[in-house]
Structures are given as structure tokens and as C-alpha cells.
Tab-separated table of C-alpha atoms in Angstrom:
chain	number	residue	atom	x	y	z
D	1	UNK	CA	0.000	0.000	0.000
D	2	UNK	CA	1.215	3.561	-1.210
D	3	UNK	CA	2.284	5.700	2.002
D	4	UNK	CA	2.622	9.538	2.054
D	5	UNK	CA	6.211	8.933	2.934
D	6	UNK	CA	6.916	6.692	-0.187
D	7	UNK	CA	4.926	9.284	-2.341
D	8	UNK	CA	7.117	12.025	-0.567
D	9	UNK	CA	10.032	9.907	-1.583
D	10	UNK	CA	8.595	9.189	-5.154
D	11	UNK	CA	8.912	13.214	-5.382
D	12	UNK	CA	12.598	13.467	-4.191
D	13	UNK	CA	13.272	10.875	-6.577
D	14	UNK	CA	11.846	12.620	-10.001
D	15	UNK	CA	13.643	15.931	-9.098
D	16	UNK	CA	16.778	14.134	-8.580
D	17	UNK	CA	16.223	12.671	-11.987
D	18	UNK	CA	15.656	15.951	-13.141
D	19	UNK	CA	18.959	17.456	-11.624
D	20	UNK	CA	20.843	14.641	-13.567
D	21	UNK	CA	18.655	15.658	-16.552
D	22	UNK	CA	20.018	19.407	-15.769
D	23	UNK	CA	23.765	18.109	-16.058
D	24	UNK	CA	23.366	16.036	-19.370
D	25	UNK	CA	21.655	19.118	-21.266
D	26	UNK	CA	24.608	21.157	-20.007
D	27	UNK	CA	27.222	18.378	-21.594
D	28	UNK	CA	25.235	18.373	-24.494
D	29	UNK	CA	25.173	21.800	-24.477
D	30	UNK	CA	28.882	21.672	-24.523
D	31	UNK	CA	28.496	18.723	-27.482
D	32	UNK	CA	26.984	21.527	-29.732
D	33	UNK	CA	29.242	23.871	-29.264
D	34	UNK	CA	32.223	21.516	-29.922
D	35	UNK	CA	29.897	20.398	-33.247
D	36	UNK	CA	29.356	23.784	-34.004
D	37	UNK	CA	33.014	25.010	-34.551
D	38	UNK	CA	34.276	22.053	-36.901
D	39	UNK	CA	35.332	23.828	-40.352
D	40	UNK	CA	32.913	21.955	-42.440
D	41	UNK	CA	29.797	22.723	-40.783
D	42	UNK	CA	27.324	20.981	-42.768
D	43	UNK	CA	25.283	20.675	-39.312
D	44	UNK	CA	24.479	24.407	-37.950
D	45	UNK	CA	20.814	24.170	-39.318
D	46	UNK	CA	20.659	20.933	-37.103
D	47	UNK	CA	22.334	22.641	-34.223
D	48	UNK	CA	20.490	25.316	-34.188
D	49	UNK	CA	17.105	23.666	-34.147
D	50	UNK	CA	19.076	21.280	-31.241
D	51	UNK	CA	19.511	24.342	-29.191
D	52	UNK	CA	16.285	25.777	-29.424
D	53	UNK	CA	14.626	22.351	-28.068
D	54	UNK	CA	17.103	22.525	-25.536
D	55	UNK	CA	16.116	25.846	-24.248
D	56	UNK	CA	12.265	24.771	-24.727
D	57	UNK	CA	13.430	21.734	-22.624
D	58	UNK	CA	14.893	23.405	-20.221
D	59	UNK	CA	12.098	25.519	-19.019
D	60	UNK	CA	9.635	22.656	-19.429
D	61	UNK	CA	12.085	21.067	-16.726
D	62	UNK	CA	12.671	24.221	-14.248
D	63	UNK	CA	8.911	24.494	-14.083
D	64	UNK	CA	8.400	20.774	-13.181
D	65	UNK	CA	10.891	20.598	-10.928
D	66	UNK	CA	9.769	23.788	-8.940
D	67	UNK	CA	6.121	22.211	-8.937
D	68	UNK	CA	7.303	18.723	-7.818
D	69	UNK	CA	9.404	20.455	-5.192
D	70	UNK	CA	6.549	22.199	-3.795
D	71	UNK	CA	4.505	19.079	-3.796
D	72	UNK	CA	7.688	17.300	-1.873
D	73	UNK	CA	7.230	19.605	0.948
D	74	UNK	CA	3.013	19.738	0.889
D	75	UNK	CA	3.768	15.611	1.448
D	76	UNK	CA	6.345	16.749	4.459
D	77	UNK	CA	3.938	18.429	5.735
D	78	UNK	CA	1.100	16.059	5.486
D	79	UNK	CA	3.285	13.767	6.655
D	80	UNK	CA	4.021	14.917	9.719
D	81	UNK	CA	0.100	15.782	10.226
D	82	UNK	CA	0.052	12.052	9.880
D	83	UNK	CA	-2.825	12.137	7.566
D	84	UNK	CA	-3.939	8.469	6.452
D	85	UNK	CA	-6.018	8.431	4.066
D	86	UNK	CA	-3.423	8.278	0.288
D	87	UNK	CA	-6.083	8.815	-1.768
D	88	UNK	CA	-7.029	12.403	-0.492
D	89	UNK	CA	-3.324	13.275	-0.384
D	90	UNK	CA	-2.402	12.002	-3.775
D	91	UNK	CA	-5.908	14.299	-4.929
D	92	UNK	CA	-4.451	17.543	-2.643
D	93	UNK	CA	-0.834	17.368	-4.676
D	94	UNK	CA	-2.806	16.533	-8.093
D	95	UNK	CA	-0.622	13.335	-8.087
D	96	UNK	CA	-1.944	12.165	-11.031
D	97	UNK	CA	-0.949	15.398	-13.305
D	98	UNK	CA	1.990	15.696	-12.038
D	99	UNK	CA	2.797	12.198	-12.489
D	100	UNK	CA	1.715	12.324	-16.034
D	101	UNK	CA	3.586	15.609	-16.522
D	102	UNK	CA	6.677	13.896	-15.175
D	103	UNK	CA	6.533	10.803	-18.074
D	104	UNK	CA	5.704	13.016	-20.930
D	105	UNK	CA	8.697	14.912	-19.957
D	106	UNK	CA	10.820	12.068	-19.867
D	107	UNK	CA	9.633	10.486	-22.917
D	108	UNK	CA	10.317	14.482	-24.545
D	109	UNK	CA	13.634	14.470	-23.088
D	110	UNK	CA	14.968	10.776	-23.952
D	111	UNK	CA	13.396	11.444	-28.135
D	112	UNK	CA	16.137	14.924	-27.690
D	113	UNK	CA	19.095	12.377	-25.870
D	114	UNK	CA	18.377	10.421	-29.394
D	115	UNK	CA	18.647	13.524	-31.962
D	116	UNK	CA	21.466	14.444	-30.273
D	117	UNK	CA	23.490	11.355	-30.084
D	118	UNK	CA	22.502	10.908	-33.474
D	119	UNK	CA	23.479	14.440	-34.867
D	120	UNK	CA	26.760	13.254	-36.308
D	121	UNK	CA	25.646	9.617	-37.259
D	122	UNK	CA	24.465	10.928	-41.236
């Protein structure tokens, strides 16, 4: 049975995958750059459209991650009120959207991983 500490810990989990998600658009960040100053750039169309999604992305993922954090410390706070009953918690914190939010995020973020990684592949 789902606790409000194991949804609290759910939360801390997704914004610590979206700190690591933070990181990896930096290096890629870094990729582009490195990409974009070879001689022959036949790919600063590519690039350009790369870096665009990535700032897109990046918003996307500040906004999620400030939402998730405030729902980490609503399920603190319930916690502590030691309120029982998961299935008015998890409707309080609008579990359901954010979860939701959190996988069509993911599933955004891992189809950009792919374009990038594949950006020097043609």
C-alpha cells in the first residue's frame, strides 16, 4: 500500500532525476558547441534547431521541478500531520498530473538524448 512517505520519496526521486537531466543538457550543451566550430559545418541548421529544443526543454524542466518540489514539501507536511487516508493526499498534490507531466517529460527528453546522439551519425 502507497504511504505519504513513499509518495514524498517518489517526489525526491523525479527531481533528482531531473537534476541529472540538468547536467546532461549542459554536456550536451557543450556537445553543440564543440559540433558547431568544426570547419565543415554541414550541421548548424541541425544545431540550431538542437539548441532551441534545448532551451524549450529546459524551461519545461525548471517548471516541473519547482512544482514537484513544492509538492515534496506539501507531502512533508502532510506527513508529519500524519494524515492516512493516500487517496485524499495524492488528490491535494494533483498526483496524477503531475505524475503524467513527469513521463511526458521524460519520454520528450529521452526522443532529444536520441537527436542528439545521433546528430553526427548521417
Amino acid at each position: 500500500m502507497l504511504s505519504v512517505n513513499s509518495l514524498h520519496l517518489q517526489y525526491r526521486l523525479w527531481i533528482s532525476e531531473l537534476n541529472e537531466d540538468i547536467n546532461v543538457l549542459r554536456i550536451f550543451t557543450d556537445y553543440l558547441a564543440e559540433v558547431s566550430n568544426k570547419q565543415n559545418n554541414k550541421y548548424a541548421a541541425p544545431v540550431d534547431a538542437l539548441k532551441k529544443k534545448f532551451a524549450q526543454i529546459r524551461n519545461e524542466l525548471d517548471e516541473l521541478k519547482h512544482e514537484m518540489h513544492l509538492q515534496k514539501m506539501k507531502l512533508g507536511a502532510i506527513a508529519k500531520a500524519d494524515e492516512s487516508n493516500i487517496n485524499n493526499v495524492k488528490e491535494t498534490i494533483q498526483h496524477e498530473v503531475a505524475e503524467l507531466r513527469y513521463e511526458n517529460f521524460k519520454k520528450q527528453f529521452n526522443t532529444l538524448k536520441k537527436e542528439v546522439t545521433e546528430l553526427e551519425t548521417d
